[in-house]
CSV table of C-alpha atoms and ligand atoms in Angstrom, one decimal:
chain,number,residue,atom,x,y,z
A,11,MET,CA,0.0,0.0,0.0
A,12,SER,CA,1.8,3.2,-1.1
A,13,LYS,CA,1.4,6.1,1.3
A,14,SER,CA,-0.8,9.1,0.8
A,15,TYR,CA,1.1,12.3,0.1
A,16,VAL,CA,-1.7,14.7,1.1
A,17,PHE,CA,-0.1,17.6,2.9
A,18,PRO,CA,-1.3,19.1,6.2
A,19,GLU,CA,-4.1,21.7,6.2
A,20,GLY,CA,-2.6,25.2,5.8
A,21,PHE,CA,0.6,24.0,4.1
A,22,VAL,CA,1.5,26.8,1.7
A,23,TRP,CA,2.4,26.3,-2.0
A,24,GLY,CA,4.4,29.0,-3.7
A,25,ALA,CA,7.2,30.0,-6.1
A,26,ALA,CA,10.2,32.2,-5.5
A,27,THR,CA,12.2,34.8,-7.4
A,28,ALA,CA,14.7,37.6,-6.6
A,29,ALA,CA,14.8,41.2,-7.7
A,30,TYR,CA,18.0,41.5,-9.7
A,31,GLN,CA,17.3,38.2,-11.4
A,32,ILE,CA,13.8,39.1,-12.9
A,33,GLU,CA,13.0,42.8,-12.6
A,34,GLY,CA,15.1,44.5,-15.2
A,35,SER,CA,15.0,48.4,-15.2
A,36,PRO,CA,17.6,48.5,-12.4
A,37,LEU,CA,17.9,52.3,-12.5
A,38,ALA,CA,14.3,53.2,-13.4
A,39,ASP,CA,12.3,55.8,-11.4
A,40,GLY,CA,15.1,57.1,-9.3
A,41,ALA,CA,16.6,53.7,-8.3
A,42,GLY,CA,20.2,53.7,-7.3
A,43,PRO,CA,22.7,51.1,-8.7
A,44,SER,CA,23.3,47.9,-6.7
A,45,ILE,CA,26.6,46.0,-6.6
A,46,TRP,CA,25.0,43.5,-9.0
A,47,GLN,CA,24.2,46.2,-11.5
A,48,ARG,CA,27.8,47.3,-11.2
A,49,PHE,CA,29.2,43.7,-11.2
A,50,ALA,CA,27.2,42.8,-14.3
A,51,HIS,CA,28.6,45.7,-16.2
A,52,THR,CA,32.2,44.9,-15.3
A,53,PRO,CA,33.8,43.1,-18.3
A,54,GLY,CA,34.7,39.5,-17.7
A,55,ARG,CA,32.5,38.9,-14.6
A,56,MET,CA,29.4,37.6,-16.4
A,57,LEU,CA,29.0,34.6,-18.7
A,58,ASN,CA,28.3,35.9,-22.3
A,59,ASP,CA,28.5,39.5,-20.8
A,60,ASP,CA,24.8,39.0,-19.7
A,61,ASN,CA,23.3,41.5,-17.3
A,62,GLY,CA,20.1,42.4,-15.5
A,63,ASP,CA,19.2,45.5,-17.5
A,64,ILE,CA,16.1,43.7,-18.9
A,65,ALA,CA,16.1,40.2,-17.4
A,66,CYS,CA,12.4,39.1,-17.4
A,67,ASP,CA,11.2,42.8,-17.5
A,68,HIS,CA,9.2,41.9,-14.4
A,69,TYR,CA,9.3,45.6,-13.3
A,70,ASN,CA,6.9,46.3,-16.2
A,71,ARG,CA,5.2,42.9,-16.6
A,72,PHE,CA,4.5,42.0,-12.9
A,73,ARG,CA,0.7,42.0,-13.5
A,74,ASP,CA,1.0,39.4,-16.2
A,75,ASP,CA,3.4,37.3,-14.0
A,76,ILE,CA,0.9,37.5,-11.2
A,77,ALA,CA,-1.8,36.3,-13.6
A,78,ILE,CA,0.4,33.3,-14.4
A,79,MET,CA,0.8,32.6,-10.7
A,80,LYS,CA,-3.0,32.8,-10.3
A,81,SER,CA,-3.5,30.4,-13.2
A,82,LEU,CA,-1.2,27.9,-11.5
A,83,GLY,CA,-3.2,28.2,-8.3
A,84,LEU,CA,-0.2,29.5,-6.2
A,85,GLN,CA,-1.1,30.6,-2.7
A,86,SER,CA,2.1,32.5,-2.0
A,87,TYR,CA,4.9,34.2,-3.8
A,88,ARG,CA,8.4,34.8,-2.4
A,89,PHE,CA,10.2,37.8,-4.0
A,90,SER,CA,13.0,40.1,-2.9
A,91,ILE,CA,13.0,43.9,-2.5
A,92,SER,CA,15.8,45.9,-4.2
A,93,TRP,CA,17.2,48.0,-1.4
A,94,SER,CA,18.6,50.6,-3.8
A,95,ARG,CA,15.2,51.2,-5.5
A,96,VAL,CA,13.9,52.2,-2.1
A,97,LEU,CA,17.0,53.9,-0.8
A,98,PRO,CA,19.1,55.0,-3.8
A,99,GLU,CA,22.1,55.8,-1.6
A,100,GLY,CA,21.4,52.8,0.7
A,101,LYS,CA,20.4,55.1,3.6
A,102,GLY,CA,18.8,58.5,4.2
A,103,ARG,CA,16.6,59.7,1.3
A,104,VAL,CA,13.7,57.4,0.4
A,105,ASN,CA,12.7,57.1,-3.3
A,106,GLN,CA,8.9,57.0,-3.1
A,107,LYS,CA,8.6,55.6,-6.7
A,108,GLY,CA,10.8,52.7,-5.7
A,109,LEU,CA,8.5,52.0,-2.7
A,110,ASP,CA,5.5,52.5,-4.9
A,111,PHE,CA,6.6,49.6,-7.2
A,112,TYR,CA,6.6,47.2,-4.3
A,113,GLU,CA,3.4,48.5,-3.0
A,114,ARG,CA,1.7,47.9,-6.4
A,115,LEU,CA,3.3,44.4,-6.6
A,116,VAL,CA,2.0,43.5,-3.1
A,117,ASP,CA,-1.5,44.9,-3.6
A,118,THR,CA,-1.9,43.1,-6.9
A,119,LEU,CA,-0.8,39.8,-5.2
A,120,LEU,CA,-3.3,40.3,-2.5
A,121,GLU,CA,-6.0,41.1,-5.0
A,122,ASN,CA,-5.3,37.7,-6.5
A,123,ASP,CA,-5.3,35.9,-3.1
A,124,ILE,CA,-1.6,35.3,-3.3
A,125,ALA,CA,0.3,35.9,0.0
A,126,PRO,CA,3.5,37.9,-0.5
A,127,VAL,CA,6.7,36.7,1.3
A,128,ALA,CA,9.4,39.4,1.1
A,129,THR,CA,13.1,38.9,1.3
A,130,LEU,CA,14.7,42.2,2.3
A,131,PHE,CA,18.2,41.4,1.0
A,132,HIS,CA,18.8,38.9,-1.9
A,133,TRP,CA,22.5,39.9,-2.6
A,134,ASP,CA,21.9,43.3,-4.4
A,135,LEU,CA,23.5,45.6,-1.9
A,136,PRO,CA,23.3,49.3,-2.8
A,137,ALA,CA,26.5,50.3,-4.6
A,138,ALA,CA,26.7,53.5,-2.5
A,139,LEU,CA,27.0,51.4,0.6
A,140,ASP,CA,29.7,49.2,-1.0
A,141,ASP,CA,31.6,52.4,-1.6
A,142,ARG,CA,31.6,52.8,2.2
A,143,GLY,CA,32.9,49.3,2.7
A,144,GLY,CA,29.6,47.4,2.3
A,145,TRP,CA,29.4,44.3,4.5
A,146,LEU,CA,32.9,45.0,5.8
A,147,ASN,CA,31.8,48.3,7.5
A,148,PRO,CA,30.3,47.6,11.0
A,149,ASP,CA,27.8,50.4,10.3
A,150,VAL,CA,26.1,48.2,7.7
A,151,ALA,CA,24.0,46.6,10.4
A,152,ASP,CA,22.4,50.0,11.2
A,153,TRP,CA,22.0,50.8,7.5
A,154,PHE,CA,20.1,47.5,7.1
A,155,GLY,CA,18.0,48.2,10.2
A,156,GLU,CA,17.1,51.6,8.7
A,157,TYR,CA,16.1,50.1,5.4
A,158,SER,CA,14.1,47.3,7.1
A,159,GLU,CA,12.2,49.9,9.1
A,160,VAL,CA,11.2,51.8,6.0
A,161,MET,CA,9.8,48.6,4.5
A,162,PHE,CA,8.1,47.4,7.7
A,163,LYS,CA,6.3,50.8,8.2
A,164,ARG,CA,5.1,50.8,4.6
A,165,LEU,CA,4.1,47.2,4.0
A,166,ASP,CA,3.8,45.2,7.2
A,167,GLY,CA,0.3,43.8,7.5
A,168,ARG,CA,0.0,43.4,3.8
A,169,ILE,CA,3.3,41.4,4.0
A,170,LYS,CA,2.9,39.0,6.9
A,171,ARG,CA,6.1,37.0,6.4
A,172,TRP,CA,9.5,38.8,6.1
A,173,ALA,CA,12.9,37.3,5.6
A,174,THR,CA,15.9,39.4,6.4
A,175,LEU,CA,18.7,37.9,4.4
A,176,ASN,CA,18.9,35.3,1.6
A,177,GLU,CA,21.8,32.9,2.1
A,178,PRO,CA,24.5,34.8,4.0
A,179,TRP,CA,26.8,31.9,3.3
A,180,VAL,CA,26.7,32.5,-0.5
A,181,VAL,CA,27.1,36.3,0.0
A,182,THR,CA,30.3,35.7,2.0
A,183,ASP,CA,31.8,32.6,0.2
A,184,GLY,CA,31.0,33.9,-3.2
A,185,GLY,CA,31.4,37.6,-2.7
A,186,TYR,CA,34.3,37.9,-0.3
A,187,LEU,CA,36.2,34.5,-0.2
A,188,HIS,CA,36.2,33.1,-3.7
A,189,GLY,CA,35.2,36.2,-5.6
A,190,ALA,CA,32.8,34.6,-8.1
A,191,LEU,CA,29.9,36.9,-7.0
A,192,ALA,CA,29.5,40.6,-6.3
A,193,PRO,CA,31.5,42.4,-4.9
A,194,GLY,CA,34.1,39.9,-6.2
A,195,HIS,CA,36.6,40.0,-3.3
A,196,ARG,CA,39.0,37.1,-2.6
A,197,ASN,CA,40.2,37.6,0.9
A,198,ARG,CA,40.4,35.1,3.8
A,199,PHE,CA,40.3,37.9,6.4
A,200,GLU,CA,37.3,39.7,4.9
A,201,ALA,CA,35.0,36.7,4.7
A,202,PRO,CA,34.5,36.2,8.5
A,203,ILE,CA,34.0,39.9,8.9
A,204,ALA,CA,31.3,40.0,6.2
A,205,SER,CA,29.6,37.0,7.7
A,206,HIS,CA,29.5,38.5,11.1
A,207,HIS,CA,28.2,41.9,9.9
A,208,LEU,CA,25.5,40.1,7.8
A,209,LEU,CA,24.3,38.4,11.0
A,210,ARG,CA,24.4,41.6,13.0
A,211,ALA,CA,22.4,43.2,10.2
A,212,HIS,CA,19.9,40.4,10.5
A,213,GLY,CA,19.7,41.1,14.2
A,214,LYS,CA,19.1,44.8,13.7
A,215,SER,CA,16.3,44.0,11.3
A,216,VAL,CA,14.6,41.6,13.7
A,217,GLN,CA,15.0,44.2,16.5
A,218,ALA,CA,13.4,46.9,14.3
A,219,TYR,CA,10.6,44.4,13.4
A,220,ARG,CA,9.9,43.6,17.1
A,221,ALA,CA,9.3,47.3,17.7
A,222,ILE,CA,6.9,47.9,14.8
A,223,GLY,CA,6.0,44.6,13.1
A,224,GLN,CA,2.9,42.5,13.9
A,225,HIS,CA,3.7,39.3,12.0
A,226,ASP,CA,6.5,36.9,11.3
A,227,ILE,CA,10.2,37.4,10.5
A,228,GLY,CA,13.0,35.0,9.8
A,229,ILE,CA,16.1,34.3,7.8
A,230,VAL,CA,16.8,32.2,4.7
A,231,VAL,CA,19.8,29.9,4.6
A,232,ASN,CA,21.1,27.4,2.0
A,233,ILE,CA,21.6,24.0,3.5
A,234,GLU,CA,23.6,21.3,1.7
A,235,PRO,CA,23.8,18.2,3.9
A,236,LYS,CA,27.3,16.7,4.1
A,237,TYR,CA,28.0,13.0,4.0
A,238,ALA,CA,31.5,11.6,4.7
A,239,ALA,CA,33.0,9.9,1.6
A,240,SER,CA,34.4,7.1,3.9
A,241,ASP,CA,34.6,6.0,7.5
A,242,SER,CA,38.1,7.4,7.8
A,243,ALA,CA,38.7,9.9,10.6
A,244,GLU,CA,40.0,12.5,8.2
A,245,ASP,CA,36.9,12.2,5.9
A,246,GLN,CA,34.7,12.4,8.9
A,247,ALA,CA,36.5,15.5,10.1
A,248,ALA,CA,36.3,17.0,6.6
A,249,ARG,CA,32.6,16.4,6.7
A,250,ASP,CA,32.3,18.1,10.1
A,251,ARG,CA,34.2,21.1,8.9
A,252,ALA,CA,32.1,21.4,5.7
A,253,GLU,CA,28.9,21.1,7.8
A,254,ALA,CA,30.1,23.8,10.2
A,255,TYR,CA,31.3,26.1,7.4
A,256,MET,CA,28.1,26.0,5.3
A,257,ASN,CA,25.2,24.7,7.4
A,258,ARG,CA,26.0,25.8,11.0
A,259,GLN,CA,28.0,29.0,10.5
A,260,TYR,CA,24.7,31.0,10.4
A,261,LEU,CA,22.1,28.9,12.2
A,262,ASP,CA,24.2,28.2,15.2
A,263,PRO,CA,24.7,32.0,16.0
A,264,VAL,CA,21.0,32.7,15.3
A,265,PHE,CA,19.8,29.8,17.5
A,266,PHE,CA,22.6,29.4,20.0
A,267,GLY,CA,24.4,32.7,20.0
A,268,LYS,CA,27.8,31.1,19.1
A,269,TYR,CA,29.8,30.1,16.1
A,270,PRO,CA,30.8,26.5,15.4
A,271,GLU,CA,34.1,25.6,17.0
A,272,GLN,CA,35.5,24.5,13.7
A,273,MET,CA,35.5,28.1,12.4
A,274,ARG,CA,38.9,28.8,14.0
A,275,ASP,CA,40.3,25.6,12.4
A,276,ILE,CA,39.1,26.7,9.0
A,277,PHE,CA,40.1,30.4,9.2
A,278,GLY,CA,43.0,30.3,11.7
A,279,GLU,CA,44.3,33.7,12.5
A,280,ALA,CA,41.7,35.2,10.2
A,281,TRP,CA,38.9,34.2,12.6
A,282,PRO,CA,38.2,37.1,14.9
A,283,GLU,CA,36.8,37.0,18.4
A,284,TRP,CA,33.4,38.9,18.6
A,285,PRO,CA,31.8,40.6,21.7
A,286,GLN,CA,29.0,38.8,23.4
A,287,ALA,CA,26.7,41.8,22.8
A,288,ASP,CA,27.0,41.0,19.1
A,289,MET,CA,26.0,37.4,19.7
A,290,ASP,CA,23.0,38.5,21.8
A,291,LEU,CA,21.9,40.8,18.9
A,292,ILE,CA,22.2,38.0,16.4
A,293,SER,CA,20.4,35.4,18.5
A,294,GLN,CA,17.2,37.1,19.4
A,295,PRO,CA,14.2,34.9,18.6
A,296,ILE,CA,12.8,34.6,15.1
A,297,ASP,CA,9.5,33.1,13.9
A,298,PHE,CA,10.7,30.8,11.1
A,299,ILE,CA,13.7,29.8,9.0
A,300,GLY,CA,13.7,29.5,5.2
A,301,VAL,CA,15.7,26.6,4.0
A,302,ASN,CA,17.0,26.6,0.4
A,303,TYR,CA,17.8,23.0,-0.7
A,304,TYR,CA,19.2,21.9,-4.0
A,305,THR,CA,21.7,19.1,-3.5
A,306,ARG,CA,23.9,17.2,-1.1
A,307,ASN,CA,27.7,16.9,-0.8
A,308,VAL,CA,29.7,13.7,-0.3
A,309,THR,CA,32.8,15.1,1.3
A,310,ARG,CA,36.3,13.8,1.5
A,311,HIS,CA,39.5,15.3,3.1
A,312,ASP,CA,41.5,17.2,0.6
A,313,GLU,CA,44.7,18.8,1.8
A,314,SER,CA,44.8,21.0,-1.4
A,315,SER,CA,41.4,22.6,-1.0
A,316,TRP,CA,41.3,26.1,0.5
A,317,PRO,CA,40.4,27.0,3.2
A,318,LEU,CA,38.2,24.0,4.0
A,319,LYS,CA,40.5,21.1,3.3
A,320,ALA,CA,37.4,19.3,2.0
A,321,SER,CA,36.2,18.4,-1.5
A,322,PRO,CA,33.1,16.8,-3.0
A,323,VAL,CA,33.1,13.2,-4.4
A,324,ARG,CA,31.1,12.9,-7.5
A,325,GLN,CA,28.2,10.3,-7.4
A,326,PRO,CA,28.0,8.9,-11.0
A,327,GLN,CA,25.1,6.7,-10.1
A,328,HIS,CA,22.8,9.7,-9.8
A,329,THR,CA,21.6,12.4,-12.2
A,330,TYR,CA,23.3,15.8,-12.2
A,331,THR,CA,21.7,19.1,-13.1
A,332,GLU,CA,23.0,21.7,-15.5
A,333,THR,CA,24.6,23.5,-12.6
A,334,GLY,CA,26.5,20.3,-11.7
A,335,TRP,CA,24.4,19.4,-8.6
A,336,GLU,CA,23.6,15.8,-7.8
A,337,VAL,CA,19.8,15.1,-7.7
A,338,TYR,CA,19.5,13.6,-4.2
A,339,PRO,CA,16.0,14.0,-2.7
A,340,GLN,CA,16.8,12.1,0.4
A,341,GLY,CA,19.1,14.9,1.3
A,342,LEU,CA,16.1,17.2,1.7
A,343,THR,CA,14.5,14.8,4.2
A,344,ASP,CA,17.8,14.5,6.0
A,345,THR,CA,18.2,18.3,6.0
A,346,LEU,CA,14.8,18.9,7.5
A,347,THR,CA,15.1,16.3,10.2
A,348,TRP,CA,18.6,17.6,11.0
A,349,VAL,CA,17.2,21.1,11.5
A,350,LYS,CA,14.4,19.7,13.6
A,351,GLN,CA,16.8,17.7,15.8
A,352,ARG,CA,19.5,20.4,16.1
A,353,TYR,CA,17.5,23.6,16.5
A,354,GLY,CA,14.3,22.4,18.3
A,355,ASN,CA,11.9,21.9,15.4
A,356,PRO,CA,11.5,25.6,14.4
A,357,GLN,CA,8.9,26.4,11.8
A,358,VAL,CA,10.6,25.9,8.4
A,359,PHE,CA,9.6,26.9,4.9
A,360,ILE,CA,11.4,25.4,2.0
A,361,THR,CA,12.0,28.8,0.4
A,362,GLU,CA,13.9,27.4,-2.6
A,363,ASN,CA,14.1,24.0,-4.3
A,364,GLY,CA,14.5,23.4,-8.0
A,365,ALA,CA,16.8,22.5,-10.8
A,366,ALA,CA,18.3,23.7,-14.0
A,367,PHE,CA,18.0,21.2,-16.8
A,368,PHE,CA,18.5,22.0,-20.5
A,369,ASP,CA,15.4,23.8,-21.8
A,370,PRO,CA,15.2,25.2,-25.4
A,371,PRO,CA,15.5,29.0,-25.9
A,372,LYS,CA,12.0,28.9,-27.6
A,373,ALA,CA,8.8,27.0,-26.8
A,374,GLU,CA,7.6,24.6,-29.5
A,375,ARG,CA,4.0,25.2,-30.4
A,376,GLY,CA,3.2,26.6,-26.9
A,377,ARG,CA,4.9,23.8,-25.0
A,378,VAL,CA,8.1,23.2,-23.2
A,379,ARG,CA,8.7,19.6,-22.2
A,380,ASP,CA,10.8,19.3,-19.0
A,381,PRO,CA,10.4,15.7,-17.7
A,382,LEU,CA,13.6,15.9,-15.6
A,383,ARG,CA,12.2,18.9,-13.7
A,384,VAL,CA,8.8,17.1,-13.2
A,385,SER,CA,10.7,14.1,-11.8
A,386,TYR,CA,12.9,16.4,-9.6
A,387,LEU,CA,9.8,18.2,-8.2
A,388,ARG,CA,7.9,14.9,-7.5
A,389,GLN,CA,10.9,13.3,-5.7
A,390,HIS,CA,11.6,16.4,-3.6
A,391,LEU,CA,8.0,17.0,-2.7
A,392,ARG,CA,7.7,13.4,-1.5
A,393,ALA,CA,10.9,14.0,0.5
A,394,VAL,CA,9.3,17.0,2.2
A,395,HIS,CA,6.2,14.9,3.0
A,396,ASP,CA,8.5,12.2,4.5
A,397,ALA,CA,10.0,14.9,6.7
A,398,ILE,CA,6.6,16.0,7.8
A,399,ASP,CA,5.8,12.4,8.7
A,400,ALA,CA,9.0,12.4,10.8
A,401,GLY,CA,7.5,15.3,12.8
A,402,CYS,CA,9.1,18.3,11.1
A,403,ASN,CA,7.3,21.6,11.4
A,404,ILE,CA,7.1,22.6,7.7
A,405,GLY,CA,4.9,25.5,6.8
A,406,GLY,CA,5.2,25.5,3.0
A,407,TYR,CA,7.2,25.1,-0.2
A,408,PHE,CA,8.4,27.6,-2.8
A,409,VAL,CA,9.8,26.2,-6.0
A,410,TRP,CA,12.8,27.9,-7.4
A,411,SER,CA,11.9,29.5,-9.7
A,412,LEU,CA,8.6,30.9,-11.0
A,413,LEU,CA,10.4,32.1,-14.2
A,414,ASP,CA,13.6,31.3,-16.1
A,415,ASN,CA,15.8,34.2,-15.0
A,416,LEU,CA,19.4,35.7,-14.6
A,417,GLU,CA,21.4,33.0,-12.8
A,418,TRP,CA,23.9,35.6,-11.4
A,419,SER,CA,27.3,35.3,-13.0
A,420,LEU,CA,26.1,32.3,-15.1
A,421,GLY,CA,23.8,34.8,-16.9
A,422,TYR,CA,20.8,33.4,-18.8
A,423,SER,CA,22.6,30.1,-19.5
A,424,LYS,CA,20.8,28.2,-16.8
A,425,ARG,CA,17.0,27.9,-16.7
A,426,PHE,CA,15.4,27.1,-13.3
A,427,GLY,CA,11.9,28.3,-14.1
A,428,ILE,CA,8.7,26.2,-14.2
A,429,VAL,CA,7.6,29.0,-16.6
A,430,HIS,CA,9.8,29.4,-19.7
A,431,VAL,CA,10.9,32.9,-20.7
A,432,ASP,CA,11.8,33.7,-24.4
A,433,TYR,CA,14.3,36.5,-23.7
A,434,GLN,CA,14.0,37.8,-27.2
A,435,THR,CA,10.2,38.3,-27.1
A,436,GLN,CA,9.6,38.1,-23.3
A,437,THR,CA,6.9,35.5,-24.0
A,438,ARG,CA,6.1,33.4,-21.0
A,439,THR,CA,5.2,29.7,-21.5
A,440,PRO,CA,4.3,27.5,-18.6
A,441,LYS,CA,6.5,24.3,-18.9
A,442,ASP,CA,5.1,20.8,-18.3
A,443,SER,CA,6.6,21.2,-14.8
A,444,ALA,CA,4.3,24.2,-14.2
A,445,ARG,CA,1.2,22.1,-15.1
A,446,TYR,CA,2.5,19.3,-12.9
A,447,TYR,CA,3.1,21.7,-10.0
A,448,ALA,CA,-0.4,23.2,-10.5
A,449,GLY,CA,-1.9,19.7,-10.2
A,450,ILE,CA,0.0,19.1,-7.0
A,451,VAL,CA,-1.2,22.4,-5.5
A,452,ALA,CA,-4.8,21.8,-6.6
A,453,SER,CA,-4.8,18.3,-5.0
A,454,HIS,CA,-2.7,19.4,-2.0
A,455,GLY,CA,-0.2,16.7,-2.8
A,456,ALA,CA,-2.6,13.8,-3.5
A,457,ARG,CA,-1.4,13.5,-7.1
A,458,LEU,CA,2.3,13.1,-6.0
B,520,LIG,O1,21.2,28.8,-8.3
B,520,LIG,C1,19.9,28.8,-8.2
B,520,LIG,C2,19.4,29.7,-7.0
B,520,LIG,C3,19.7,31.2,-7.3
B,520,LIG,O2,19.2,31.6,-8.5
B,520,LIG,C4,19.1,32.0,-6.1
B,520,LIG,O3,19.1,33.4,-6.3
B,520,LIG,C5,19.8,31.7,-4.8
B,520,LIG,O4,19.1,32.0,-3.7
B,520,LIG,C6,20.3,30.2,-4.8
B,520,LIG,N1,20.9,29.6,-3.8
B,520,LIG,C7,21.2,28.4,-4.2
B,520,LIG,C8,21.9,27.4,-3.4
B,520,LIG,C9,23.4,27.8,-3.4
B,520,LIG,C10,24.2,26.6,-3.2
B,520,LIG,C11,24.0,25.4,-3.9
B,520,LIG,C12,24.9,24.4,-3.7
B,520,LIG,C13,25.9,24.4,-2.9
B,520,LIG,C14,26.1,25.6,-2.2
B,520,LIG,C15,25.3,26.7,-2.3
B,520,LIG,C16,20.7,28.2,-5.5
B,520,LIG,N2,20.1,29.3,-5.8
């Protein structure tokens, strides 16, 4: 007898996007540049010299995109707010037209019975703040608190679920340690400082919310479960370091008020000591966490890898996506039960889960067949249900992504959308996976 995959009453079905990846018009209506607008116009940083000047033109087409969400039966939509649209210099003067865009977006979502979930920071730091040191300047926490307050005052109540940061790990590892993402630094001493200031900024935003907000606030982290490649002590230690570095470096401070002990092993002299007052600010209570899950990592000790001394071991028995990620749905169940067990079963939303497989640049007679993505979604939604059966407190699921969009420095080469975008005509075409997902939503999982 196969089990029923009907999800609990109130489980929320949604899709996710981010501002710089879909909006286009980055400087319209008084918006200031972000570090991603600057990075994307820096020769050599972006595949095919792609940039977000147009992207999915969502800034102009958001009503059509909301109509698509409605047609799919989505109950919620996770998007991010471009800080420099609202505060062109990152602080001080508010650009009302920038705020107006997000107000129109939110009101149109509500008119269509779609609950907005807003991420305040999804990597696009105002360039004016980067000129002042960005995440390396301790004042950035106050700047983020000020921006948060502007947004809470204008939209709290219509937005009932706020996320402060999207994936501080990626911001630090990509933007300050390895340099593949904006602002493109490669500095072992900067990375821990950026991480800490990101978490302090999270804390200032939560503090601001507790003073004026009436609903829920949390943080979104990417979790990639680590599995030792062998029983050897060095592979186990490598796994522990990798788990501390990616999966615990942010959640341990938020939930326990302290960093994993492995951080000093990893960064050595580059790992500072921080005051307890900072850890108290970082670890004030939140209402939920967003978990972004894509893949797992089978980890071995690797003396040559920097700074982790750990490397992934490829798993040829499994399918890999266009971004080189192993399809491993059990890793999502393992991630959710790990969060439950380690952090006391907090409310979790899967705020991103999805895959890039090859999709054609144009639809064929109004159709885009994406069987691998349909299979990916089925397997991972079943994995979520298994975690709920194991007692995990899961509030909902947001597929990444609603639309094909700008995959950061990989440009438009990777398509994660359940809705296809023809970048030459801006035509949207729901893929087979969108129809599949709509059926899951309509049956609340019964058709899984
Ligand atoms: O790469 C797909 C998406 C991005 O388009 C989103 O903006 C971003 O939030 C996002 N994060 C991740 C996970 C990052 C990650 C994957 C695997 C290993 C380490 C980190 C995947 N994605």
